[in-house]
Amino acid sequence: MTKTTISLIKADIGSSPGHVVVYEPLMEKAEELLEKAKENGLLIDFMVFNAGDDTNLLMTHEKGVNSEEIHKLAWDIFMDLGKDAREYGLYGAGQDLLTDTFSGNVKGMGPGVAEMEIEERPAEPIIVFAMDKTEPGAFNYPIFNIFANPFNTAGLVIDPKLHEGFKFNIMDIYHNKYLSLSCPEQMYDLLALVGAPGHYVIKSVFSKNEELGQAAVISTDKLSLIAGKYVGKDDPVAVVRSQSGFPAVGEVLEAFTLGHLVSGWMRGSHRGPLMPVSLEYSQNGRFDGPPRVVSLGFQLKNGKIVGPVDLFDDVSFDHVRRRANEIADYIRAHGPFEPSRLPLSEMEYTTLPEVLKKFENMFTDE
Ligand code: F6R
Ligand code: MG
Ligand code: MG
């Protein structure tokens, strides 16, 4: 049985105006270059889409995860787009490309990666997600709900194929360590950890049925780059398998109906509600946000992406967007006060050292 790899690799290569949205000609260029790779037989299929100011390359192939060829393809495309972005005068041109030379794998070089190699079932529904203005831990809440919460996923209770539960691999960002926990048995332990999404992030999920294998993968790349230091807002992506032993498409999407609070809004230093939006509305406006998530669903057939659907382009998410806007009003009204502003240790921008220095010798005992 041949295996198929789904690689979702993303980077912020430049946008207009400011950090609002990827400039369309960049995405057209990425499509042309990926089309060539498909003609050359490296890729089976691909799609290019944006999440706010991030360019996402969704690719299918038979090279496995961490393939040098695939990572180099993505890297070269991003470098090419970076050049164009500079010529166009886009904002933050090439900002996520941290080095000049490719060294075998894009991990640690700036782009985010979510990859999964699977044995395709006769019908293989796949859902991909891309978030903007937030951190990988923003996936903790929905991924926990999808694979462990019976109030979200009815199948965990009533479908014998899901009833055993799932295994979660989590990462301790501060110590660069990994732990596997099994649900439902270790659910409370899992929650004790991943309820702190700035410290513990869900990296992957596996079915307990070995024939089914991996269920989900989330990008955590920048986090693993500098152990011990919070490097934060990675605008993460994820790939999730669905149906026939995995949660149904509707159970997967149900987990995005809260507008849950995430970190990373405005200057990577504020909290805001995560708003599910269609690709058409994937642009940052208000206060550079609010943080948002887009989703594409498709059937995978011998690596071909069949019938992609813009899953949040759906009236049944209108009220979630409305509520997210109301939550945004409420939390914005706190201005520079926590919990709107992030705690001091998690802010991407801070003037604190300068402010403290200015008053260094002026704090008194009373
Ligand atoms: C970018 C982001 C934005 C920027 C803000 C300031 O992804 O989250 O909120 O942090 O627009 O950007 P600079 O420092 O580039 O002016
Ligand atoms: Mg940007
Ligand atoms: Mg972004």
XYZ file of C-alpha atoms in Angstrom, residues 41 87 115 161 185 188 198 212 229 254 327 351 366:
13
model
C 6.463 14.617 -10.665
C 10.297 44.557 -5.362
C 3.085 17.167 7.927
C -14.748 2.934 16.340
C -7.756 7.574 31.054
C -7.378 15.263 33.742
C 1.566 29.164 26.401
C -5.843 4.021 11.501
C 12.727 31.012 25.888
C -17.908 22.104 16.172
C -15.968 39.502 22.746
C 8.969 48.967 26.863
C 6.903 53.768 51.201
